Amino acid sequence: MSHFVQNTLSGLKKLLDNTNQMKLISYEGEVREVTCSFNTEAITAEIEKFENENSKLPEDYKAFLTLHNGARIYESIGEDGGKLGDGLEIFSLDEIKEHQEIEYLREHGIPIAHLLNDCYLILDTEKLKSGDPNYLNIMEFTELSSLNLNFEIFLDRYIISQGEAFWSWIIYTAENYYETR
């Protein structure tokens, strides 16, 4: 299987200005300014060491790590120019280890990212062992659910949706949308 993680990230980077910022359109026409930042790549030896100490990582996620050992995507910029700490924070290998120390995350798999308000992306190690390609779960507060996606499809859709919670769009209909806003 070929991975398109690099193409997705290259496309995003083409839209950033020289300060790694861009404007996005959000719900109901709101325009917001965001920034993206990318760590340097992880070397193969670091990835192998992590896998030896923990669990085998999926190939598409390792493809990301060989480009960037962590990133922040669509972090909002406040009116004062400061970063607001939201968006998608994809952990570095060291940050994954730190988050694995949190029991309620560790018991569900390998936490690889934090997003929105108290949501985590978690690699389901049982699905990975069984070869299930839909190994990515989301923990929203304390509720764990399958996204029925792998990492690169999640990343691609997250970038295309400009940082919105695309996985919940199906629950909003013309009947209930206005009640939930």
Rosetta silent file (secondary structure, phi, psi, omega in degrees, C-alpha in Angstrom):
SEQUENCE: MSHFVQNTLSGLKKLLDNTNQMKLISYEGEVREVTCSFNTEAITAEIEKFENENSKLPEDYKAFLTLHNGARIYESIGEDGGKLGDGLEIFSLDEIKEHQEIEYLREHGIPIAHLLNDCYLILDTEKLKSGDPNYLNIMEFTELSSLNLNFEIFLDRYIISQGEAFWSWIIYTAENYYETR
SCORE:     score description
SCORE:     0.000 S_00000001
   1 L     0.000  131.474  174.889    0.000    0.000    0.000 S_00000001
   2 L   -88.592  149.624 -177.422    1.345    3.411   -0.849 S_00000001
   3 L  -108.647  141.718 -178.732    0.832    6.165    1.682 S_00000001
   4 L  -109.531   16.398  177.875   -0.345    9.674    0.864 S_00000001
   5 H   -54.631  -46.331 -178.268    0.624   11.304    4.176 S_00000001
   6 H   -62.193  -41.962  179.253    3.405   13.250    2.448 S_00000001
   7 H   -63.975  -42.112  179.184    1.043   14.516   -0.277 S_00000001
   8 H   -60.544  -47.983 -179.103   -1.527   15.626    2.294 S_00000001
   9 H   -67.913  -37.423  177.825    1.067   17.535    4.313 S_00000001
  10 H   -62.347  -42.640  177.964    2.670   19.039    1.197 S_00000001
  11 H   -61.277  -43.669  177.896   -0.721   20.334    0.091 S_00000001
  12 H   -61.471  -45.933 -177.195   -1.348   21.897    3.502 S_00000001
  13 H   -63.395  -29.791  177.726    2.084   23.531    3.582 S_00000001
  14 H   -65.825  -23.630 -178.688    1.477   25.146    0.161 S_00000001
  15 H   -87.960  -13.111 -178.825   -1.449   27.041    1.699 S_00000001
  16 L   -80.029  146.242  174.986    0.568   28.457    4.602 S_00000001
  17 L   -81.369 -172.631 -175.767    2.123   31.887    4.394 S_00000001
  18 L   -71.063   -6.121  174.514    5.773   32.559    5.262 S_00000001
  19 L  -108.733   15.678 -179.098    4.917   32.570    8.996 S_00000001
  20 L    62.046   33.651  178.235    3.112   29.184    8.734 S_00000001
  21 E  -118.796  161.238  176.451   -0.272   30.848    9.143 S_00000001
  22 E  -160.159  163.700  174.322   -3.454   30.836    7.088 S_00000001
  23 E  -101.901  142.119  178.609   -7.095   31.859    7.264 S_00000001
  24 E  -123.583  153.023  169.020   -9.841   29.239    7.401 S_00000001
  25 E  -100.986  133.520 -175.688  -13.567   29.376    6.987 S_00000001
  26 L  -116.728 -164.237 -179.458  -15.390   27.603    9.778 S_00000001
  27 H   -52.233  138.682  171.503  -18.992   26.917   10.733 S_00000001
  28 H    54.049   33.938  173.662  -21.601   29.391    9.580 S_00000001
  29 H    83.606    3.899  178.622  -19.089   31.592    7.758 S_00000001
  30 L   -66.616  132.223  176.295  -16.757   32.331   10.671 S_00000001
  31 E  -106.064  133.392  179.122  -13.239   33.145    9.464 S_00000001
  32 E  -136.620  155.328  178.745  -10.363   32.379   11.775 S_00000001
  33 E  -102.078  135.275 -178.494   -6.601   32.562   11.620 S_00000001
  34 E  -132.744  166.191  175.447   -4.557   29.463   12.396 S_00000001
  35 E  -130.800  155.947  175.527   -0.959   28.339   12.439 S_00000001
  36 E  -129.213  140.879  176.630    0.704   24.999   11.753 S_00000001
  37 E  -137.900  145.897 -173.084    4.043   23.811   13.103 S_00000001
  38 E  -131.944  128.779  174.963    5.975   20.666   12.322 S_00000001
  39 L   -73.317  164.913  173.504    8.734   18.923   14.266 S_00000001
  40 L   -68.497  168.607 -176.055   11.750   17.489   12.493 S_00000001
  41 L   -71.529  157.450  170.604   11.578   13.874   11.399 S_00000001
  42 L   -89.555  139.212  177.140   12.103   10.857   13.624 S_00000001
  43 L   -81.595  154.542 -175.895   15.000    8.687   12.573 S_00000001
  44 H   -54.013  -39.499 -178.911   14.320    5.030   11.851 S_00000001
  45 H   -61.985  -37.198  177.926   16.288    3.924   14.929 S_00000001
  46 H   -65.155  -42.933  179.783   13.993    6.012   17.188 S_00000001
  47 H   -64.669  -45.181  178.954   10.883    4.455   15.674 S_00000001
  48 H   -61.864  -41.336  177.846   12.331    0.943   15.988 S_00000001
  49 H   -62.356  -44.246  178.066   13.294    1.574   19.617 S_00000001
  50 H   -59.397  -46.426 -178.760    9.766    2.801   20.375 S_00000001
  51 H   -64.211  -38.283  178.433    8.251   -0.277   18.725 S_00000001
  52 H   -65.420  -33.950 -178.627   10.585   -2.617   20.629 S_00000001
  53 H   -86.979  -18.749 -173.282    9.605   -1.016   23.940 S_00000001
  54 L  -125.832  -93.971 -176.401    5.888   -0.671   23.186 S_00000001
  55 L  -153.664  156.220  177.859    4.006   -2.053   20.212 S_00000001
  56 L   -64.940  135.211  179.372    4.358   -2.147   16.439 S_00000001
  57 L   -94.463  150.954  177.853    3.088    1.059   14.838 S_00000001
  58 L   -68.363  151.046 -174.903    1.024    1.122   11.651 S_00000001
  59 H   -61.041  -39.948 -178.290    2.898    1.883    8.434 S_00000001
  60 H   -67.580  -35.196  176.827    0.975    5.066    7.576 S_00000001
  61 H   -69.250  -39.315  176.309    1.680    6.518   11.018 S_00000001
  62 H   -64.525  -33.929  176.376    5.377    5.603   10.682 S_00000001
  63 H   -61.437  -39.100  175.428    5.342    7.388    7.306 S_00000001
  64 H   -62.642  -48.030 -177.086    4.206   10.522    9.177 S_00000001
  65 H   -60.671  -32.996  179.010    6.926   10.107   11.806 S_00000001
  66 L   -72.371  -14.066  173.636    9.630    9.871    9.142 S_00000001
  67 L   -95.560  -45.480 -175.872    8.474   13.309    7.974 S_00000001
  68 L  -148.705  122.026  176.126    7.656   14.908   11.332 S_00000001
  69 L   -86.188   64.464 -178.191    8.085   13.570   14.844 S_00000001
  70 L   112.079  153.799 -179.643    5.026   15.522   15.976 S_00000001
  71 E  -164.839  161.806  170.053    3.071   18.502   14.687 S_00000001
  72 E  -124.627  123.711 -175.673    0.401   21.076   15.522 S_00000001
  73 E  -122.287  127.664  179.248   -2.192   21.572   12.818 S_00000001
  74 E    61.807   46.047  173.870   -4.772   24.375   12.740 S_00000001
  75 E   -79.911  121.906 -176.397   -3.882   25.934   16.088 S_00000001
  76 E   -66.785  148.209  175.812   -6.015   29.083   16.392 S_00000001
  77 E  -109.522  125.796 -179.475   -4.448   32.496   16.773 S_00000001
  78 L   -74.385  172.028  179.914   -6.190   34.858   19.184 S_00000001
  79 L   -60.338  -27.721  179.027   -6.907   38.519   18.593 S_00000001
  80 L   -84.849    1.073  179.434   -3.747   39.371   20.549 S_00000001
  81 L    90.283   -4.612  179.906   -1.672   37.183   18.189 S_00000001
  82 L   -82.524  153.315  177.617   -1.120   34.424   20.761 S_00000001
  83 E   -78.154  139.466 -175.091   -1.660   30.740   20.062 S_00000001
  84 L   -94.507   -8.045  174.947   -4.760   29.284   21.710 S_00000001
  85 L    80.376   14.373  178.634   -3.568   25.678   22.038 S_00000001
  86 L   -98.691 -156.962 -178.979   -6.421   24.084   20.116 S_00000001
  87 L    80.304 -158.436 -178.736   -6.372   22.222   16.810 S_00000001
  88 E  -105.550  121.542  174.662   -4.678   18.871   16.346 S_00000001
  89 E  -108.851  106.413  176.887   -1.528   18.118   18.319 S_00000001
  90 E   -88.691  123.383 -173.043    0.136   15.000   16.964 S_00000001
  91 L   -72.068  148.986  167.365    2.517   13.741   19.622 S_00000001
  92 L   -76.078  168.751  178.043    6.209   13.083   19.169 S_00000001
  93 H   -58.092  -39.965  177.790    7.434    9.634   20.207 S_00000001
  94 H   -66.012  -37.963  178.726    8.546   11.076   23.565 S_00000001
  95 H   -69.369  -32.897  174.920    5.145   12.715   24.090 S_00000001
  96 H   -60.785  -45.521  179.749    3.425    9.407   23.323 S_00000001
  97 H   -58.946  -42.030  178.754    5.473    7.818   26.111 S_00000001
  98 H   -62.506  -42.505 -178.299    4.418   10.613   28.506 S_00000001
  99 H   -73.849  -23.384  175.706    0.739   10.157   27.628 S_00000001
 100 H   -69.020  -16.990  177.001    1.017    6.379   28.025 S_00000001
 101 L   -74.376  -14.290  177.661    1.693    7.041   31.698 S_00000001
 102 L   -84.964  113.085 -170.255   -1.932    8.208   32.008 S_00000001
 103 H   -56.594  -46.209 -175.838   -3.773    5.012   32.920 S_00000001
 104 H   -66.941  -18.355  173.344   -7.153    5.768   31.325 S_00000001
 105 H   -86.029  -47.963 -176.642   -5.395    6.408   27.994 S_00000001
 106 H   -57.839  -36.777 -175.961   -2.935    3.511   28.177 S_00000001
 107 L   -69.368  -11.121 -179.562   -5.658    0.954   28.852 S_00000001
 108 L  -106.469   -6.082  179.743   -7.240    1.703   25.470 S_00000001
 109 L   139.034 -145.901 -176.462   -4.113    1.599   23.287 S_00000001
 110 E  -108.894  111.778  178.278   -1.452    4.060   22.195 S_00000001
 111 E   -73.393  124.298 -176.685   -2.411    7.757   22.443 S_00000001
 112 E  -116.005  -11.496 -177.232   -0.945    9.560   19.421 S_00000001
 113 E  -161.551  157.463  174.817   -2.700   12.930   19.369 S_00000001
 114 E  -122.931  139.120  179.230   -4.821   15.439   21.267 S_00000001
 115 E  -150.355  161.873  178.648   -7.484   17.519   19.591 S_00000001
 116 L    50.917 -138.158  179.523  -10.394   19.827   20.233 S_00000001
 117 L  -107.252  106.956  176.673  -11.415   19.860   23.892 S_00000001
 118 L    60.095   38.878  173.436  -10.246   16.779   25.763 S_00000001
 119 E  -112.692  144.174  177.359  -10.248   14.391   22.788 S_00000001
 120 E  -128.742  143.729  168.802   -7.490   11.912   22.062 S_00000001
 121 E   -94.239  131.930 -174.340   -6.681    9.798   19.035 S_00000001
 122 E  -131.747  129.212  174.515   -5.713    6.306   20.132 S_00000001
 123 E   -77.309  122.708  178.319   -4.215    3.433   18.150 S_00000001
 124 L   -80.675  104.149 -174.465   -6.186    0.279   18.981 S_00000001
 125 H   -66.196  -30.301  177.808   -3.386   -2.236   19.505 S_00000001
 126 H   -67.267  -41.891  177.630   -5.759   -5.224   19.319 S_00000001
 127 H   -66.152  -38.240  177.764   -6.997   -4.129   15.890 S_00000001
 128 H   -62.317  -43.839 -179.719   -3.411   -3.549   14.777 S_00000001
 129 H   -62.986  -35.297 -178.010   -2.414   -7.054   15.896 S_00000001
 130 H   -85.357   -4.212  179.151   -5.340   -8.592   14.012 S_00000001
 131 L    83.891   12.024  178.115   -4.582   -6.598   10.846 S_00000001
 132 L   -69.718  119.722 -177.564   -7.777   -4.509   10.995 S_00000001
 133 L   -73.214  -13.437  179.364   -7.070   -1.389    8.895 S_00000001
 134 L   -95.712   61.428 -170.245   -9.669    0.638   10.848 S_00000001
 135 L   -91.717   -0.961 -173.641   -7.478    0.840   13.932 S_00000001
 136 E   -94.241  125.911  177.243   -7.970    4.489   14.920 S_00000001
 137 E  -112.550  158.223  173.032  -10.191    5.307   17.894 S_00000001
 138 E  -122.447  135.357  174.000  -11.225    8.612   19.381 S_00000001
 139 E  -109.540  111.011  177.571  -11.721    9.204   23.079 S_00000001
 140 E  -102.771  109.399 -171.312  -14.057   12.127   23.635 S_00000001
 141 L    59.170 -102.728  178.819  -13.856   12.906   27.353 S_00000001
 142 L  -116.470    2.005 -177.608  -14.261    9.311   28.646 S_00000001
 143 E   -94.866  121.916 -179.844  -16.186    7.777   25.736 S_00000001
 144 E   -99.945  131.577  176.258  -14.128    5.658   23.350 S_00000001
 145 E  -144.752  153.602  179.159  -15.394    5.006   19.833 S_00000001
 146 E   -80.702  138.868  174.734  -13.979    3.717   16.582 S_00000001
 147 E   -89.416   -8.787 -175.354  -13.536    6.183   13.757 S_00000001
 148 E    53.976   44.056 -178.997  -13.425    3.314   11.235 S_00000001
 149 E  -143.301  165.286  166.336  -10.333    4.962    9.772 S_00000001
 150 L  -104.316 -179.006 -175.107   -6.581    4.671    9.744 S_00000001
 151 H   -63.859  -48.168 -173.118   -4.221    7.550   10.564 S_00000001
 152 H   -68.022  -33.419  176.515   -3.597    8.872    7.063 S_00000001
 153 H   -69.360  -40.864  176.088   -7.291    8.967    6.130 S_00000001
 154 H   -58.358  -50.098 -177.531   -8.048   10.765    9.410 S_00000001
 155 H   -59.703  -44.952  179.764   -5.264   13.286    8.765 S_00000001
 156 H   -60.211  -47.941 -179.074   -6.397   13.871    5.185 S_00000001
 157 H   -68.237  -36.623  178.318  -10.024   14.423    6.209 S_00000001
 158 H   -62.489  -41.960  179.933   -9.055   16.614    9.161 S_00000001
 159 H   -70.357  -43.874  178.316   -7.058   18.877    6.857 S_00000001
 160 H   -60.510  -39.484 -178.881   -9.753   18.921    4.162 S_00000001
 161 L   -81.628    4.629  178.032  -12.408   19.807    6.776 S_00000001
 162 L    57.130   41.546  173.276  -10.134   22.602    8.031 S_00000001
 163 L    84.186   10.023  178.578   -9.934   21.231   11.533 S_00000001
 164 L   -87.303  159.372 -178.359  -13.630   20.589   12.107 S_00000001
 165 L   -78.017   72.094 -175.072  -14.964   17.434   13.788 S_00000001
 166 H   -57.799  -29.214 -177.170  -15.915   15.776   10.485 S_00000001
 167 H   -67.568  -16.766  179.789  -16.630   12.446   12.207 S_00000001
 168 H  -102.014   -1.107 -176.609  -19.687   13.958   13.939 S_00000001
 169 H   -59.941  -34.049 -175.573  -21.234   15.630   10.893 S_00000001
 170 H   -63.205  -25.732 -177.889  -23.513   12.690   10.177 S_00000001
 171 H   -79.933  -14.051 -179.649  -25.429   13.206   13.425 S_00000001
 172 L   -92.828  122.513  178.642  -26.426   16.770   12.500 S_00000001
 173 L  -121.974  172.817  177.168  -29.560   17.023   10.401 S_00000001
 174 L   -63.004  -25.162  178.735  -31.834   19.886    9.411 S_00000001
 175 L   -74.967  -37.655 -173.331  -34.123   18.790   12.250 S_00000001
 176 L  -111.135  -10.417 -175.320  -31.541   18.957   15.055 S_00000001
 177 H   -54.590  -49.409 -173.754  -28.739   21.249   13.830 S_00000001
 178 H   -72.533  -22.941  177.289  -30.238   24.477   15.172 S_00000001
 179 H   -75.488  -26.178 -176.207  -31.095   22.900   18.522 S_00000001
 180 H   -93.037   -6.533 -178.332  -27.469   21.899   19.108 S_00000001
 181 L   -89.607    0.000    0.000  -25.893   25.259   18.314 S_00000001
